[in-house]
XYZ file of C-alpha atoms in Angstrom:
551
model
C 58.077 -136.135 46.027
C 61.470 -137.612 46.971
C 61.965 -138.173 50.673
C 65.309 -140.015 50.829
C 67.338 -138.337 53.550
C 70.664 -138.672 55.317
C 71.854 -137.330 58.649
C 74.765 -134.942 59.044
C 75.130 -133.997 62.699
C 72.054 -132.189 64.029
C 70.314 -132.037 60.652
C 68.843 -134.418 58.134
C 69.327 -133.450 54.504
C 67.142 -134.264 51.512
C 66.782 -132.773 48.054
C 63.971 -131.671 45.790
C 63.725 -130.934 42.078
C 60.347 -129.160 42.349
C 60.253 -125.351 42.262
C 57.763 -122.485 42.243
C 58.511 -119.351 40.190
C 59.145 -116.173 42.167
C 60.265 -113.789 39.425
C 61.788 -113.837 35.971
C 62.838 -111.051 33.650
C 60.316 -111.608 30.871
C 58.741 -108.282 29.936
C 61.366 -106.293 31.831
C 63.674 -103.727 30.267
C 66.802 -104.929 32.079
C 69.998 -105.687 30.153
C 70.318 -109.118 31.783
C 67.745 -111.869 32.056
C 67.088 -113.981 35.138
C 64.871 -116.503 36.881
C 64.271 -116.789 40.638
C 62.536 -119.871 41.989
C 61.595 -121.138 45.421
C 62.111 -124.866 46.161
C 59.121 -126.974 47.207
C 60.472 -129.254 49.974
C 59.497 -132.855 50.707
C 56.949 -133.248 53.486
C 58.472 -132.444 56.870
C 61.486 -130.662 55.370
C 62.249 -126.969 55.013
C 64.219 -124.763 52.654
C 66.702 -122.046 53.575
C 66.196 -119.620 50.700
C 65.195 -119.133 47.080
C 67.495 -119.932 44.159
C 68.470 -117.607 41.330
C 69.630 -118.428 37.798
C 71.125 -116.267 35.052
C 68.881 -116.369 32.006
C 65.356 -117.658 31.595
C 65.855 -121.027 33.228
C 63.283 -123.489 34.516
C 65.056 -125.659 37.144
C 62.182 -128.112 37.620
C 63.547 -131.627 37.266
C 67.037 -130.309 36.467
C 68.408 -128.879 39.725
C 68.717 -130.443 43.193
C 67.785 -128.007 45.960
C 68.879 -128.674 49.525
C 66.175 -129.214 52.145
C 66.686 -129.732 55.883
C 64.929 -130.784 59.054
C 65.853 -131.482 62.649
C 66.930 -135.085 63.197
C 63.844 -137.302 63.306
C 62.949 -138.521 66.780
C 65.253 -136.042 68.482
C 63.930 -132.852 70.002
C 66.348 -130.351 68.526
C 66.743 -126.635 68.022
C 68.957 -126.575 64.944
C 66.283 -124.723 62.951
C 64.069 -121.760 63.780
C 61.480 -119.615 62.036
C 62.640 -116.116 61.108
C 61.298 -113.354 63.334
C 60.386 -111.283 60.317
C 61.532 -110.295 56.831
C 63.490 -107.225 55.821
C 62.547 -105.674 52.493
C 65.437 -105.694 50.008
C 63.922 -104.789 46.621
C 60.903 -104.862 44.388
C 60.625 -104.475 40.657
C 58.459 -101.372 40.571
C 59.042 -99.547 37.297
C 60.826 -102.374 35.476
C 57.820 -103.772 33.632
C 56.678 -107.383 33.455
C 55.195 -109.337 36.326
C 55.601 -108.118 39.885
C 58.165 -109.668 42.219
C 60.059 -108.757 45.365
C 63.086 -109.868 47.382
C 63.139 -110.252 51.166
C 65.853 -111.044 53.708
C 64.904 -113.326 56.637
C 65.526 -111.758 60.054
C 66.781 -114.569 62.299
C 66.074 -114.841 66.021
C 69.038 -114.430 68.404
C 71.548 -117.272 68.034
C 70.508 -118.107 64.465
C 71.540 -117.039 60.977
C 69.869 -116.633 57.610
C 71.432 -118.570 54.721
C 69.889 -116.739 51.788
C 67.077 -114.516 50.587
C 63.535 -115.098 49.375
C 62.001 -114.064 46.058
C 58.205 -114.066 45.842
C 55.592 -113.158 43.284
C 54.112 -109.751 44.035
C 55.205 -107.072 46.485
C 53.735 -108.441 49.704
C 55.887 -109.742 52.568
C 56.177 -113.565 52.403
C 54.782 -115.837 55.127
C 57.164 -116.354 58.032
C 57.224 -120.140 57.619
C 58.473 -120.048 54.022
C 62.084 -120.651 55.141
C 64.073 -121.569 58.223
C 67.091 -120.011 59.908
C 69.931 -122.177 61.248
C 71.616 -122.219 64.645
C 74.774 -120.145 64.320
C 76.994 -122.945 65.696
C 76.068 -124.963 62.588
C 77.102 -122.232 60.143
C 80.211 -120.481 58.847
C 80.634 -117.305 56.785
C 80.544 -117.958 53.043
C 81.789 -115.884 50.098
C 79.705 -114.312 47.359
C 80.255 -115.985 44.015
C 79.186 -115.154 40.479
C 76.629 -112.521 39.583
C 73.164 -113.974 39.009
C 71.412 -110.793 37.878
C 71.147 -107.055 38.256
C 68.417 -104.669 37.134
C 70.734 -102.354 35.214
C 68.872 -100.696 32.360
C 65.477 -101.670 33.698
C 64.370 -98.195 34.703
C 63.156 -99.365 38.104
C 62.859 -97.226 41.212
C 65.564 -99.191 43.070
C 68.990 -100.599 42.188
C 69.439 -104.325 42.777
C 71.899 -107.166 42.259
C 71.935 -110.810 43.329
C 75.017 -113.001 43.719
C 75.329 -116.707 44.337
C 76.396 -117.816 47.842
C 79.264 -120.306 47.416
C 81.278 -122.641 49.579
C 84.911 -121.545 50.077
C 87.116 -123.217 47.469
C 89.180 -125.080 50.047
C 87.792 -125.520 53.535
C 90.021 -127.259 56.083
C 88.270 -127.995 59.362
C 90.679 -127.586 62.278
C 88.122 -127.911 65.073
C 88.042 -130.944 67.399
C 85.826 -133.900 66.609
C 84.492 -135.173 63.315
C 85.604 -133.399 60.161
C 83.045 -130.855 58.986
C 81.996 -129.837 55.491
C 80.676 -126.506 54.280
C 77.372 -127.058 52.461
C 75.452 -124.271 50.749
C 71.733 -124.296 49.892
C 72.679 -122.466 46.649
C 70.696 -119.394 47.616
C 71.826 -115.843 46.922
C 72.936 -112.639 48.596
C 71.133 -109.468 47.489
C 71.762 -105.752 47.875
C 70.597 -102.356 46.682
C 73.564 -101.733 44.388
C 75.803 -103.360 41.808
C 79.056 -104.090 43.671
C 79.758 -107.664 44.758
C 79.279 -107.762 48.557
C 82.015 -108.966 50.891
C 79.758 -108.944 53.946
C 76.028 -109.412 54.361
C 73.787 -110.950 57.049
C 72.819 -113.828 54.743
C 76.358 -114.703 53.540
C 76.459 -117.988 55.447
C 76.575 -121.716 54.758
C 75.960 -124.876 56.750
C 78.953 -126.419 58.529
C 78.064 -129.997 59.402
C 80.059 -133.036 60.561
C 80.607 -135.833 58.086
C 79.830 -139.400 59.054
C 82.899 -141.639 59.070
C 83.742 -145.279 59.613
C 87.118 -146.454 60.831
C 86.897 -150.197 61.261
C 90.600 -150.265 62.064
C 91.121 -153.179 59.754
C 94.335 -153.594 57.841
C 95.324 -156.483 55.620
C 97.412 -159.119 57.308
C 101.038 -158.856 56.169
C 101.605 -161.661 53.665
C 103.741 -164.619 54.629
C 105.987 -166.750 52.495
C 105.135 -170.392 53.128
C 107.354 -172.002 50.509
C 109.591 -171.403 47.531
C 106.731 -170.832 45.074
C 106.147 -167.290 43.843
C 103.189 -165.882 45.856
C 100.050 -164.254 44.415
C 100.521 -160.814 42.879
C 98.319 -159.135 45.513
C 96.428 -159.805 48.718
C 92.665 -159.197 49.035
C 91.791 -155.503 49.459
C 90.425 -154.304 52.807
C 88.482 -151.073 53.400
C 90.037 -149.345 56.414
C 88.533 -145.815 56.283
C 85.459 -144.219 54.743
C 83.594 -140.910 54.875
C 80.032 -140.064 53.814
C 79.339 -136.870 51.848
C 76.167 -135.196 50.481
C 74.811 -135.888 47.011
C 76.022 -132.593 45.562
C 79.604 -133.236 46.711
C 80.180 -135.830 43.994
C 79.963 -135.887 40.229
C 78.020 -138.886 38.928
C 77.196 -138.472 35.248
C 76.112 -142.098 34.866
C 72.919 -141.571 36.887
C 70.060 -139.129 36.417
C 69.440 -136.461 39.018
C 66.054 -137.976 39.849
C 67.639 -141.390 40.430
C 70.349 -139.900 42.640
C 67.898 -137.976 44.809
C 65.673 -140.987 45.321
C 68.355 -143.680 45.644
C 71.609 -142.035 46.703
C 71.213 -138.793 48.690
C 74.746 -139.453 49.937
C 77.959 -140.947 48.574
C 80.800 -142.697 50.374
C 84.479 -142.081 49.694
C 86.543 -145.005 50.943
C 90.161 -146.058 51.157
C 91.110 -149.650 50.387
C 94.455 -151.225 51.275
C 96.250 -154.333 50.026
C 99.787 -155.643 49.474
C 101.239 -155.940 45.946
C 104.191 -158.213 45.214
C 107.220 -156.207 44.096
C 110.141 -158.645 44.261
C 110.571 -162.389 44.683
C 113.735 -164.473 44.672
C 114.293 -168.159 45.315
C 117.958 -168.341 46.302
C 119.210 -171.933 46.124
C 122.895 -170.968 46.267
C 125.370 -170.837 49.161
C 125.762 -167.034 49.001
C 123.413 -164.135 49.713
C 121.705 -162.633 46.659
C 120.407 -159.107 46.073
C 117.744 -158.116 43.539
C 116.192 -154.690 43.118
C 113.439 -152.856 41.269
C 112.079 -149.331 40.947
C 108.510 -148.476 41.898
C 106.531 -145.237 41.634
C 104.930 -144.351 44.953
C 102.391 -141.619 45.588
C 99.661 -140.239 43.345
C 100.540 -139.597 39.714
C 99.055 -136.428 38.216
C 97.388 -138.149 35.256
C 95.649 -140.679 37.513
C 94.484 -137.941 39.880
C 93.064 -135.885 37.015
C 91.140 -138.874 35.640
C 89.689 -139.591 39.080
C 88.719 -135.946 39.568
C 87.004 -135.730 36.183
C 84.878 -138.801 36.870
C 83.996 -138.129 40.531
C 84.672 -134.469 41.324
C 87.077 -135.499 44.101
C 90.587 -133.989 43.923
C 93.645 -135.783 45.313
C 97.151 -134.311 45.479
C 100.048 -133.865 47.872
C 99.261 -130.142 48.138
C 95.529 -130.231 48.957
C 95.061 -133.793 50.243
C 91.645 -135.261 49.429
C 89.378 -132.328 48.573
C 85.737 -132.171 47.604
C 84.292 -128.974 46.160
C 80.957 -130.174 44.865
C 79.049 -129.394 41.702
C 78.566 -125.656 41.366
C 80.675 -124.834 44.458
C 78.010 -126.265 46.759
C 80.147 -128.381 49.114
C 83.685 -127.841 50.366
C 85.652 -130.160 52.621
C 89.081 -131.673 53.046
C 88.641 -135.290 54.121
C 92.262 -136.456 54.095
C 92.333 -137.190 57.827
C 89.080 -139.133 57.659
C 90.712 -141.431 55.103
C 93.613 -142.363 57.352
C 96.284 -139.714 56.755
C 97.987 -137.659 59.455
C 97.938 -134.304 57.659
C 94.934 -132.639 55.995
C 97.113 -130.924 53.392
C 100.765 -131.251 52.345
C 100.357 -135.026 52.350
C 103.773 -136.652 51.924
C 102.211 -140.016 51.100
C 100.632 -138.518 47.955
C 103.864 -137.045 46.557
C 104.716 -138.959 43.394
C 108.298 -140.197 43.175
C 110.246 -143.239 42.059
C 112.120 -145.260 44.666
C 114.359 -148.291 44.312
C 113.967 -151.218 46.666
C 116.386 -154.081 47.250
C 115.621 -157.586 48.376
C 118.474 -159.374 50.131
C 117.869 -163.119 50.153
C 120.165 -165.114 52.453
C 121.673 -168.307 51.096
C 119.330 -171.263 50.671
C 116.184 -169.218 51.332
C 113.377 -167.650 49.316
C 112.441 -164.016 49.859
C 109.635 -161.683 48.821
C 109.046 -157.949 49.094
C 105.591 -156.387 48.907
C 104.567 -152.726 48.597
C 101.481 -151.321 50.326
C 98.880 -150.405 47.701
C 95.913 -148.086 48.146
C 92.711 -147.367 46.291
C 90.382 -144.393 46.726
C 86.926 -144.820 45.262
C 83.490 -143.244 45.475
C 80.401 -145.378 46.093
C 76.706 -144.730 45.665
C 74.350 -145.630 48.489
C 73.726 -149.011 46.820
C 77.461 -149.811 46.867
C 78.114 -149.386 43.148
C 81.259 -147.522 42.133
C 81.269 -144.069 40.533
C 83.799 -143.720 37.738
C 87.185 -145.312 38.299
C 89.258 -146.149 41.359
C 92.348 -144.048 42.070
C 95.061 -146.633 42.673
C 98.563 -145.867 43.927
C 101.414 -147.475 45.838
C 102.573 -146.148 49.184
C 106.067 -145.831 50.596
C 105.614 -148.809 52.931
C 107.052 -152.248 52.301
C 106.871 -155.707 53.831
C 109.460 -158.467 53.603
C 109.180 -162.175 54.284
C 111.464 -165.126 53.750
C 111.241 -168.900 53.767
C 112.323 -170.530 55.981
C 111.448 -167.537 58.172
C 114.030 -165.799 60.293
C 111.843 -166.671 63.286
C 112.559 -170.350 62.752
C 116.254 -169.802 63.450
C 115.884 -167.029 65.997
C 117.062 -169.147 68.890
C 120.481 -169.443 67.310
C 121.034 -165.778 66.473
C 118.815 -163.576 68.645
C 119.633 -163.322 72.362
C 116.892 -162.504 74.849
C 118.967 -159.687 76.430
C 121.309 -157.773 74.170
C 123.080 -154.616 73.210
C 122.581 -153.485 69.614
C 125.923 -152.490 68.111
C 126.003 -150.484 64.889
C 128.298 -152.142 62.355
C 129.077 -148.680 60.950
C 130.150 -146.943 64.168
C 130.694 -149.652 66.771
C 128.413 -147.693 69.103
C 125.240 -149.006 70.743
C 121.579 -148.053 70.810
C 121.084 -145.856 73.875
C 118.077 -144.137 75.492
C 119.182 -140.514 75.915
C 119.365 -139.088 79.407
C 118.982 -141.774 80.557
C 115.239 -141.078 80.715
C 112.229 -143.215 81.542
C 109.781 -140.814 79.852
C 107.629 -141.526 76.838
C 109.234 -139.904 73.811
C 112.807 -140.045 75.103
C 115.092 -140.107 72.070
C 117.007 -143.231 71.142
C 120.441 -142.432 69.706
C 123.838 -144.144 69.508
C 126.515 -143.844 72.192
C 129.699 -145.553 73.172
C 129.122 -148.573 75.395
C 129.143 -147.798 79.136
C 127.249 -150.860 80.405
C 124.198 -148.746 81.329
C 120.747 -150.274 81.601
C 119.619 -147.652 79.066
C 121.857 -149.488 76.560
C 120.451 -152.948 77.243
C 117.377 -154.322 75.494
C 115.159 -157.305 76.164
C 114.169 -158.894 72.856
C 110.721 -160.434 73.269
C 108.536 -162.202 70.676
C 105.528 -160.098 69.605
C 103.882 -162.644 67.294
C 104.013 -163.390 63.554
C 107.808 -163.436 63.566
C 108.137 -159.932 65.032
C 109.797 -158.741 68.220
C 109.521 -155.855 70.625
C 112.697 -154.346 72.073
C 112.245 -153.339 75.705
C 114.656 -150.958 77.446
C 115.949 -152.505 80.663
C 116.190 -148.993 82.143
C 112.635 -147.798 81.509
C 110.563 -150.829 80.565
C 109.456 -148.950 77.460
C 109.827 -150.188 73.899
C 111.577 -149.090 70.730
C 108.908 -147.114 68.810
C 108.704 -145.207 65.500
C 107.193 -141.815 66.337
C 103.876 -140.891 64.803
C 103.514 -143.664 63.809
C 105.024 -142.455 60.548
C 105.979 -144.401 57.445
C 108.281 -141.633 56.180
C 112.024 -141.884 55.726
C 113.716 -140.116 58.624
C 110.935 -140.709 61.146
C 112.500 -140.568 64.608
C 112.801 -143.677 66.741
C 112.196 -143.123 70.448
C 110.896 -145.102 73.423
C 107.219 -145.389 74.345
C 105.042 -147.496 76.576
C 103.905 -150.705 74.882
C 100.553 -150.357 73.096
C 100.797 -153.317 70.707
C 101.253 -150.981 67.722
C 102.863 -152.204 64.519
C 105.293 -149.277 64.865
C 106.606 -151.059 67.977
C 107.146 -154.427 66.295
C 110.372 -155.288 64.521
C 111.332 -158.104 62.212
C 114.919 -159.173 62.865
C 116.511 -160.515 59.685
C 119.963 -161.925 58.968
C 122.093 -159.411 57.039
C 125.240 -161.487 56.555
C 128.228 -162.396 58.743
C 126.174 -162.724 61.930
C 124.716 -159.236 61.587
C 121.039 -158.280 61.448
C 118.724 -155.607 60.144
C 115.592 -154.554 62.037
C 112.499 -153.827 59.923
C 109.535 -151.884 61.346
C 106.316 -153.791 60.742
C 104.126 -150.762 59.971
C 106.444 -149.152 57.395
C 108.741 -151.871 56.073
C 111.696 -149.539 56.692
C 114.939 -150.383 58.456
C 116.400 -149.136 61.734
C 119.080 -146.662 60.656
C 121.808 -144.439 62.134
C 121.220 -141.031 60.530
C 123.976 -139.534 58.427
C 125.467 -142.075 58.514
C 127.406 -140.809 61.510
C 129.871 -142.422 63.898
C 129.424 -139.690 66.527
C 127.974 -140.065 69.989
C 124.404 -138.765 69.944
C 123.720 -139.536 66.285
C 119.972 -139.928 65.849
C 118.368 -143.303 65.255
C 115.556 -143.212 62.707
C 113.925 -145.399 60.083
C 114.929 -145.405 56.431
C 114.336 -147.505 53.372
C 116.810 -150.380 53.204
C 119.915 -149.373 51.215
C 122.294 -152.148 52.309
C 124.375 -149.734 54.405
C 126.378 -150.745 57.466
C 124.539 -147.997 59.369
C 121.475 -150.243 58.959
C 123.204 -153.395 60.196
C 123.558 -154.302 63.862
C 125.284 -156.957 65.906
C 122.979 -158.379 68.572
C 125.417 -159.175 71.381
C 124.236 -160.946 74.509
C 124.709 -159.069 77.786
C 123.923 -159.805 81.406
C 121.408 -157.931 83.480
């Protein structure tokens, strides 16, 4: 009997492939055939209801049935015995062997998650199933018809319908992301219409285990004029653990999966891929460019979904629905994205990037690359990895701009837009977190003066003399158009800027986290024009003169 188990919140989950027959339609006069079985749980575990199958099906060794118990070593109250059973139906008058269906009656504060089918017409023992604390459940819809007794000539009408997980469940409650998990039981009624409400139309709603090591690959550096490696080593920065039935894994038998991998891990990996390189040995600046597809391409997403059962798109995010509608969750946030659905980073599009290499330097531009993959408990990979490039870029040059910073970057400066002649200005002036940074004509205000301080690895932070807060990309977002405001220093990469020569004594400022340039929106020459980030397009609204000022 398999006993491999995994914890999800207040419950431990295991699976069984052993069943005991409750009723089938052999010898009955009904138009449809059916089989109802009751799972036999591993020692110490409990089941939540019987399972029904259209047709004469023997699930032994072929179907994984969910079993649960309170977390080992913790005195919990997640599960409770039913108070009683409510009679739903028996097969009197239909012929064949006797069987009956019963609905568990939960104690106050608990819910039933299915019905019970037993051989004979006697009430089942109270400890045959468990009810679940209502805070660990959510309402669930009725799915496909399993069976009805139409044409059987019985004394009572009856139909049974599968209890399913909702097709797309998005958890908006605080804390860890939760998944809807069904025990694949059924809802039953004395009639033939699909029910929209019933006491047993419920499913588990349990938190998923996540890991966020907070690691990110170090931005690559250019240490010479030789073309660098095509990619940096991949780093896993987010992962989420899901139940066995959430993932498709055709390469392994069900018995192997139950014993060796009762859970699977979906993880995101990050690395940098070289997009452009130029070794400029001339006395003039050079520009090279290339197009790259960012986001998730439909064909790649479909291949990944077919092999793993995990769907990825801009519309739904990262969605799991499980085999047979048994598990439903949206795990986009657990994999490092700000939005659960409508994920901009997944939208497939082609963008063009330019690399400006100053005279007598070498330059390189990398794109942030991502991989989503599904792992078994032993660390082996299911199917293929979904690989895609993100809309974040990193630039480096040799010799680095840091090496010559003393000559071109003052410690106290105003930042003058080459396009408008106006300066970066904290609106208000305000000292609050989130105060907008826009452009304004120079008035010698402290809200227009910035201390430029090294932040390590060739990056700088820009500190407002007025507020002591730093230039910060809100979110932090990697999107074009993300607003730049001021915020207290927290050592975030969205607060670190690479200051690069952009010709004729001018500079561009590149956000470390996104690879995008500081930009005057529009472009506009008006007072109050918003400052945001945008992909580098060689515009004068992205070039600034760093002019020394006095305090």
